[in-house]
Amino acid sequence: GLWYTPAIYGLAGETVDQAYVREANTTREIAGIVDVSTLGKIAVQGPDAADFLDRVYTNMFSTLPVGKARYGLMLREDGIALDDGTTWRLGEDNFLMTTTTANAGKVMQHLEYLLEVVWPEMKVHLTSVTDQWAGASIAGPKAREILASCVTGTAVDNDTLPFMGIVHGEVAGV
């Protein structure tokens, strides 16, 4: 896409393969953090939003509870994969879809086409919100400890923030 990201954070004299192994092992043993703000993000809102997502993904989103996220695979009309990502249910008729960075524009065009040509009766509004949302992926056994050290206003334990769950809190006052 239009974003430049480093392939590795190499140490002096380290090959790319050595850096991959070191970074993977560090993530598995401690934690790894990556900026995922470049992912495409699309607000999908309206009374037919859940039904629309059921139609564009291979799996169900109408059954997703508010405050949870789910992975989805999106196919083209010929059955070939178009994109994948997670979609979060922020409210009953309010979803936030993530797309791959490079396909954000293609996915938006595909969804707009479906709403304008294939299912024009659906009451769904799409808004590209890629620039409005930042993101970080934190993985590894110390991920919750790291998250707890910078999030205020909510707990981030397994009960409060389960797998694919959503909580509202603050980081650096935001």
Coordinates of N, CA and C in Angstrom, one line a residue:
G1 N 0.8 -1.2 0.0 CA 0.0 0.0 0.0 C 0.9 1.2 0.0
L2 N 0.4 2.3 0.6 CA 1.1 3.6 0.6 C 2.0 3.7 1.8
W3 N 2.0 2.7 2.7 CA 2.7 2.7 4.0 C 4.0 2.0 3.9
Y4 N 5.0 2.6 4.5 CA 6.3 2.0 4.6 C 6.5 1.4 6.0
T5 N 6.8 0.2 6.1 CA 7.0 -0.4 7.5 C 8.3 -1.3 7.4
P6 N 9.0 -1.3 8.5 CA 10.2 -2.1 8.5 C 9.9 -3.6 8.4
A7 N 10.7 -4.4 7.7 CA 10.6 -5.8 7.7 C 11.0 -6.4 9.0
I8 N 12.1 -5.9 9.6 CA 12.6 -6.3 10.9 C 13.2 -5.2 11.7
Y9 N 13.5 -5.4 12.9 CA 14.2 -4.5 13.7 C 15.5 -5.2 14.1
G10 N 16.4 -5.2 13.1 CA 17.6 -6.0 13.2 C 18.7 -5.4 14.1
L11 N 19.4 -6.3 14.7 CA 20.6 -5.9 15.5 C 21.8 -5.8 14.6
A12 N 22.8 -5.1 15.1 CA 24.1 -5.0 14.3 C 24.6 -6.4 13.9
G13 N 24.9 -6.6 12.6 CA 25.4 -7.8 12.2 C 24.4 -9.0 12.0
E14 N 23.2 -8.7 12.3 CA 22.2 -9.8 12.3 C 21.6 -9.9 10.9
T15 N 21.4 -11.1 10.4 CA 20.7 -11.3 9.1 C 19.2 -11.2 9.3
V16 N 18.5 -11.1 8.2 CA 17.1 -11.0 8.2 C 16.5 -12.3 8.9
D17 N 17.0 -13.5 8.5 CA 16.5 -14.7 9.1 C 16.8 -14.8 10.6
Q18 N 17.9 -14.3 11.0 CA 18.2 -14.3 12.4 C 17.3 -13.4 13.2
A19 N 17.0 -12.2 12.6 CA 16.1 -11.3 13.2 C 14.7 -11.8 13.4
Y20 N 14.2 -12.5 12.3 CA 12.9 -13.2 12.4 C 12.8 -14.1 13.5
V21 N 13.8 -15.0 13.6 CA 13.8 -16.0 14.7 C 13.9 -15.3 16.1
R22 N 14.7 -14.3 16.2 CA 14.8 -13.6 17.5 C 13.5 -12.9 17.9
E23 N 12.9 -12.2 16.9 CA 11.7 -11.5 17.2 C 10.6 -12.5 17.5
A24 N 10.5 -13.6 16.8 CA 9.4 -14.6 17.0 C 9.6 -15.2 18.4
N25 N 10.9 -15.6 18.7 CA 11.1 -16.2 20.1 C 10.8 -15.2 21.2
T26 N 11.2 -14.0 21.0 CA 10.9 -12.9 22.0 C 9.4 -12.8 22.2
T27 N 8.7 -12.8 21.2 CA 7.2 -12.7 21.3 C 6.6 -13.9 22.0
R28 N 7.1 -15.1 21.6 CA 6.6 -16.3 22.3 C 7.0 -16.4 23.8
E29 N 8.1 -15.9 24.1 CA 8.6 -16.0 25.5 C 8.3 -14.8 26.4
I30 N 8.2 -13.6 25.8 CA 7.9 -12.4 26.6 C 6.7 -11.7 26.0
A31 N 7.0 -10.9 24.9 CA 5.9 -10.2 24.2 C 6.5 -9.5 23.0
G32 N 5.6 -9.2 22.1 CA 5.9 -8.5 20.9 C 4.8 -7.5 20.6
I33 N 5.2 -6.3 20.1 CA 4.2 -5.3 19.9 C 4.4 -4.8 18.4
V34 N 3.3 -4.6 17.7 CA 3.4 -4.1 16.3 C 2.3 -3.1 16.1
D35 N 2.6 -2.0 15.5 CA 1.7 -0.9 15.1 C 0.8 -1.4 14.0
V36 N -0.5 -1.6 14.2 CA -1.4 -2.0 13.1 C -2.3 -0.9 12.7
S37 N -1.9 0.3 12.9 CA -2.7 1.5 12.5 C -2.9 1.6 11.0
T38 N -2.0 1.0 10.2 CA -2.1 1.1 8.8 C -3.2 0.2 8.2
L39 N -3.8 -0.7 9.0 CA -4.9 -1.6 8.5 C -6.0 -0.7 8.1
G40 N -6.7 -1.0 7.0 CA -7.9 -0.3 6.6 C -9.0 -0.5 7.7
K41 N -9.8 0.6 7.9 CA -10.9 0.5 8.8 C -12.1 1.1 8.2
I42 N -13.2 0.4 8.3 CA -14.5 0.9 7.7 C -15.6 0.8 8.7
A43 N -16.2 1.9 9.0 CA -17.4 1.9 9.9 C -18.6 1.4 9.0
V44 N -19.3 0.4 9.5 CA -20.4 -0.2 8.9 C -21.6 0.0 9.8
Q45 N -22.5 0.9 9.5 CA -23.6 1.3 10.4 C -24.9 1.2 9.7
G46 N -26.0 1.0 10.5 CA -27.3 1.1 10.0 C -28.1 -0.2 10.5
P47 N -29.4 -0.1 10.3 CA -30.3 -1.2 10.8 C -30.0 -2.5 10.1
D48 N -29.4 -2.5 8.9 CA -29.1 -3.8 8.1 C -27.7 -4.1 8.2
A49 N -26.9 -3.5 9.0 CA -25.4 -3.7 9.0 C -25.1 -5.1 9.3
A50 N -25.7 -5.7 10.3 CA -25.4 -7.1 10.7 C -25.7 -8.1 9.5
D51 N -26.9 -7.9 8.9 CA -27.3 -8.7 7.8 C -26.3 -8.5 6.6
F52 N -25.9 -7.3 6.4 CA -25.0 -7.0 5.3 C -23.6 -7.7 5.5
L53 N -23.1 -7.7 6.8 CA -21.9 -8.4 7.1 C -22.0 -9.9 6.9
D54 N -23.2 -10.4 7.2 CA -23.4 -11.9 7.0 C -23.3 -12.2 5.5
R55 N -23.7 -11.3 4.7 CA -23.7 -11.5 3.2 C -22.3 -11.4 2.7
V56 N -21.5 -10.5 3.2 CA -20.1 -10.2 2.6 C -19.0 -11.1 3.1
Y57 N -19.2 -11.7 4.3 CA -18.2 -12.6 4.9 C -18.7 -14.0 4.8
T58 N -17.8 -15.0 4.9 CA -18.2 -16.4 4.8 C -18.8 -16.9 6.2
N59 N -18.6 -16.1 7.2 CA -19.2 -16.5 8.5 C -20.2 -15.4 9.0
M60 N -20.8 -15.7 10.1 CA -21.9 -14.9 10.7 C -21.4 -13.7 11.6
F61 N -22.0 -12.6 11.4 CA -21.7 -11.4 12.3 C -23.0 -11.0 13.0
S62 N -24.2 -11.4 12.5 CA -25.4 -11.0 13.2 C -25.5 -11.6 14.6
T63 N -24.8 -12.7 14.8 CA -24.8 -13.4 16.1 C -23.7 -12.9 17.1
L64 N -22.9 -12.0 16.6 CA -21.8 -11.4 17.4 C -22.3 -10.5 18.4
P65 N -22.0 -10.8 19.7 CA -22.5 -9.8 20.8 C -21.8 -8.5 20.7
V66 N -22.5 -7.5 21.1 CA -21.9 -6.1 21.3 C -20.7 -6.3 22.2
G67 N -19.6 -5.6 21.9 CA -18.4 -5.7 22.7 C -17.5 -6.8 22.4
K68 N -17.7 -7.5 21.3 CA -16.8 -8.6 20.8 C -16.4 -8.4 19.4
A69 N -15.4 -9.1 19.0 CA -14.8 -9.0 17.6 C -14.8 -10.4 17.1
R70 N -14.8 -10.5 15.7 CA -14.7 -11.8 15.1 C -13.9 -11.7 13.8
Y71 N -13.1 -12.7 13.5 CA -12.4 -12.8 12.3 C -13.3 -13.1 11.2
G72 N -13.1 -12.5 10.0 CA -14.0 -12.8 8.8 C -13.1 -12.9 7.6
L73 N -13.6 -13.8 6.7 CA -13.0 -14.0 5.4 C -14.0 -13.5 4.3
M74 N -13.6 -12.6 3.5 CA -14.4 -12.0 2.4 C -14.0 -12.6 1.1
L75 N -15.0 -13.0 0.3 CA -14.8 -13.6 -1.0 C -15.3 -12.7 -2.1
R76 N -14.7 -12.8 -3.3 CA -15.2 -12.1 -4.4 C -16.4 -13.0 -5.0
E77 N -17.0 -12.5 -6.0 CA -18.2 -13.2 -6.6 C -17.8 -14.5 -7.1
D78 N -16.5 -14.7 -7.5 CA -16.1 -16.0 -8.1 C -15.5 -16.9 -7.1
G79 N -15.6 -16.6 -5.8 CA -15.2 -17.5 -4.7 C -13.8 -17.3 -4.3
I80 N -13.0 -16.5 -5.0 CA -11.6 -16.3 -4.6 C -11.6 -15.3 -3.4
A81 N -10.6 -15.5 -2.5 CA -10.5 -14.6 -1.3 C -10.2 -13.2 -1.8
L82 N -10.9 -12.2 -1.3 CA -10.7 -10.8 -1.5 C -9.9 -10.2 -0.4
D83 N -10.3 -10.5 0.8 CA -9.7 -9.9 2.0 C -10.1 -10.6 3.3
D84 N -9.4 -10.3 4.3 CA -9.7 -10.9 5.6 C -9.4 -9.8 6.7
G85 N -10.0 -10.0 7.9 CA -9.7 -9.1 9.0 C -10.7 -9.4 10.1
T86 N -10.6 -8.5 11.1 CA -11.6 -8.6 12.2 C -12.6 -7.5 12.1
T87 N -13.8 -7.8 12.6 CA -14.8 -6.8 12.6 C -15.3 -6.8 14.1
W88 N -15.5 -5.6 14.6 CA -15.9 -5.4 16.0 C -17.3 -4.9 16.0
R89 N -18.1 -5.4 16.9 CA -19.5 -4.9 17.1 C -19.5 -3.9 18.3
L90 N -19.5 -2.7 17.9 CA -19.5 -1.6 18.9 C -20.8 -1.2 19.5
G91 N -21.9 -1.5 18.7 CA -23.3 -1.3 19.1 C -24.2 -2.2 18.3
E92 N -25.4 -2.2 18.6 CA -26.4 -3.1 17.9 C -26.3 -3.0 16.4
D93 N -26.2 -1.7 15.9 CA -26.2 -1.5 14.5 C -24.9 -0.7 14.1
N94 N -23.8 -1.0 14.8 CA -22.5 -0.2 14.6 C -21.4 -1.2 14.7
F95 N -20.7 -1.4 13.6 CA -19.6 -2.3 13.4 C -18.3 -1.5 12.9
L96 N -17.2 -2.0 13.3 CA -15.9 -1.5 12.8 C -15.2 -2.6 12.1
M97 N -15.0 -2.6 10.8 CA -14.3 -3.6 10.0 C -12.9 -3.2 9.8
T98 N -12.0 -4.2 10.0 CA -10.6 -3.9 9.5 C -10.3 -4.7 8.3
T99 N -9.5 -4.2 7.4 CA -9.1 -4.8 6.2 C -7.6 -4.8 6.1
T100 N -7.0 -5.6 5.2 CA -5.6 -5.5 5.0 C -5.2 -4.1 4.5
T101 N -4.0 -3.7 4.8 CA -3.6 -2.4 4.5 C -3.7 -2.1 3.0
A102 N -3.1 -3.0 2.2 CA -3.1 -2.8 0.7 C -4.5 -2.9 0.1
N103 N -5.4 -3.6 0.7 CA -6.7 -3.8 0.0 C -7.8 -2.9 0.6
A104 N -7.5 -1.9 1.4 CA -8.5 -1.1 2.0 C -9.4 -0.4 1.0
G105 N -8.8 0.2 0.0 CA -9.6 0.8 -1.1 C -10.4 -0.1 -1.9
K106 N -9.8 -1.3 -2.2 CA -10.6 -2.3 -3.0 C -11.8 -2.8 -2.2
V107 N -11.6 -3.0 -0.9 CA -12.7 -3.5 -0.1 C -13.8 -2.5 0.0
M108 N -13.4 -1.2 0.2 CA -14.4 -0.2 0.3 C -15.2 -0.1 -1.0
Q109 N -14.5 -0.1 -2.2 CA -15.2 -0.1 -3.4 C -16.1 -1.3 -3.6
H110 N -15.7 -2.5 -3.2 CA -16.5 -3.7 -3.3 C -17.7 -3.6 -2.5
L111 N -17.6 -3.1 -1.2 CA -18.8 -3.0 -0.4 C -19.7 -1.9 -0.9
E112 N -19.2 -0.8 -1.4 CA -20.1 0.2 -2.0 C -20.8 -0.3 -3.2
Y113 N -20.1 -1.1 -4.0 CA -20.8 -1.7 -5.2 C -21.9 -2.6 -4.8
L114 N -21.7 -3.4 -3.8 CA -22.7 -4.3 -3.3 C -23.9 -3.6 -2.8
L115 N -23.7 -2.5 -2.1 CA -24.8 -1.7 -1.6 C -25.6 -0.9 -2.7
E116 N -24.8 -0.4 -3.6 CA -25.5 0.4 -4.7 C -26.1 -0.5 -5.8
V117 N -25.5 -1.6 -6.1 CA -26.0 -2.4 -7.3 C -26.7 -3.7 -6.9
V118 N -26.1 -4.5 -6.0 CA -26.6 -5.8 -5.7 C -27.7 -5.8 -4.6
W119 N -27.5 -5.0 -3.6 CA -28.5 -4.9 -2.5 C -28.9 -3.5 -2.2
P120 N -29.4 -2.7 -3.1 CA -29.7 -1.3 -2.9 C -30.8 -1.1 -1.8
E121 N -31.5 -2.1 -1.5 CA -32.6 -1.9 -0.5 C -32.0 -1.9 0.9
M122 N -30.8 -2.3 1.1 CA -30.2 -2.4 2.5 C -30.0 -1.0 3.0
K123 N -30.3 -0.9 4.3 CA -30.0 0.4 5.0 C -28.7 0.3 5.8
V124 N -27.7 0.6 5.1 CA -26.3 0.5 5.6 C -25.5 1.7 5.1
H125 N -24.7 2.3 6.0 CA -23.9 3.4 5.7 C -22.4 3.0 6.0
L126 N -21.6 3.3 5.0 CA -20.1 2.9 5.1 C -19.3 4.2 5.2
T127 N -18.3 4.2 6.1 CA -17.4 5.4 6.2 C -16.0 4.8 6.4
S128 N -15.1 5.3 5.5 CA -13.7 4.9 5.7 C -13.2 5.7 6.9
V129 N -12.7 5.0 8.0 CA -12.2 5.6 9.2 C -10.8 5.2 9.5
T130 N -10.1 4.9 8.5 CA -8.7 4.4 8.7 C -7.8 5.4 9.4
D131 N -8.0 6.7 9.1 CA -7.1 7.7 9.7 C -7.6 8.1 11.1
Q132 N -8.8 7.7 11.5 CA -9.4 8.0 12.8 C -9.1 7.1 13.9
W133 N -8.6 5.9 13.5 CA -8.3 4.8 14.5 C -6.9 4.4 14.5
A134 N -6.2 4.3 15.6 CA -4.9 3.8 15.7 C -5.0 2.4 16.3
G135 N -4.0 1.6 16.2 CA -4.1 0.2 16.7 C -2.7 -0.3 17.0
A136 N -2.6 -1.2 18.0 CA -1.4 -1.9 18.4 C -1.8 -3.3 18.7
S137 N -1.0 -4.2 18.1 CA -1.2 -5.6 18.5 C -0.1 -6.0 19.4
I138 N -0.6 -6.5 20.6 CA 0.4 -7.0 21.6 C 0.1 -8.4 21.9
A139 N 1.2 -9.2 21.7 CA 1.1 -10.7 21.8 C 2.1 -11.2 22.7
G140 N 1.9 -12.4 23.2 CA 2.9 -13.1 24.1 C 2.4 -13.2 25.5
P141 N 3.1 -14.0 26.3 CA 2.7 -14.2 27.7 C 2.6 -13.0 28.6
K142 N 3.3 -12.0 28.3 CA 3.3 -10.7 29.1 C 2.5 -9.6 28.5
A143 N 1.7 -10.0 27.5 CA 0.9 -9.0 26.8 C -0.1 -8.2 27.7
R144 N -0.8 -9.0 28.6 CA -1.8 -8.3 29.5 C -1.1 -7.4 30.5
E145 N 0.1 -7.9 30.9 CA 0.9 -7.1 31.9 C 1.3 -5.8 31.2
I146 N 1.7 -5.8 30.0 CA 2.1 -4.6 29.3 C 0.9 -3.7 29.1
L147 N -0.2 -4.3 28.7 CA -1.5 -3.5 28.5 C -1.9 -2.9 29.8
A148 N -1.9 -3.6 30.8 CA -2.3 -3.1 32.1 C -1.4 -1.9 32.6
S149 N -0.2 -1.9 32.2 CA 0.7 -0.8 32.6 C 0.4 0.5 31.9
C150 N -0.3 0.5 30.8 CA -0.6 1.7 30.1 C -2.1 2.1 29.9
V151 N -3.0 1.2 30.3 CA -4.4 1.4 30.2 C -5.0 1.8 31.5
T152 N -5.8 2.8 31.6 CA -6.5 3.2 32.8 C -8.0 3.2 32.5
G153 N -8.8 3.1 33.5 CA -10.2 3.2 33.4 C -10.9 1.9 33.2
T154 N -10.1 0.8 33.0 CA -10.7 -0.5 32.9 C -9.7 -1.6 33.3
A155 N -10.1 -2.7 33.7 CA -9.2 -3.9 33.9 C -9.0 -4.5 32.6
V156 N -7.9 -5.2 32.4 CA -7.6 -5.9 31.2 C -7.4 -7.4 31.4
D157 N -7.9 -7.9 32.6 CA -7.8 -9.3 32.9 C -8.7 -10.2 31.9
N158 N -8.5 -11.5 32.0 CA -9.3 -12.4 31.1 C -10.8 -12.2 31.3
D159 N -11.3 -12.0 32.5 CA -12.7 -11.9 32.7 C -13.3 -10.6 32.1
T160 N -12.6 -9.5 32.3 CA -13.0 -8.2 31.8 C -12.8 -8.1 30.3
L161 N -11.7 -8.5 29.9 CA -11.3 -8.4 28.5 C -11.0 -9.8 27.9
P162 N -12.0 -10.6 27.6 CA -11.8 -12.0 27.1 C -11.2 -11.9 25.7
F163 N -10.8 -13.1 25.2 CA -10.4 -13.2 23.8 C -11.4 -12.6 22.8
M164 N -10.9 -11.7 22.0 CA -11.7 -11.0 21.0 C -12.7 -10.1 21.6
G165 N -12.4 -9.7 22.8 CA -13.3 -8.7 23.5 C -12.9 -7.3 23.3
I166 N -13.8 -6.4 23.7 CA -13.6 -5.0 23.6 C -13.9 -4.3 24.9
V167 N -13.0 -3.5 25.4 CA -13.2 -2.6 26.6 C -12.9 -1.2 26.2
H168 N -13.4 -0.3 27.0 CA -13.2 1.1 26.8 C -12.3 1.6 28.0
G169 N -11.2 2.2 27.7 CA -10.3 2.7 28.7 C -9.5 3.8 28.1
E170 N -8.5 4.3 28.8 CA -7.6 5.4 28.3 C -6.2 4.9 28.2
V171 N -5.5 5.5 27.3 CA -4.0 5.3 27.1 C -3.5 6.7 27.0
A172 N -2.6 7.1 27.9 CA -2.0 8.5 27.9 C -3.1 9.6 27.8
G173 N -4.2 9.4 28.6 CA -5.2 10.4 28.7 C -6.2 10.4 27.5
V174 N -6.1 9.5 26.5 CA -6.9 9.5 25.4 C -7.8 8.3 25.5

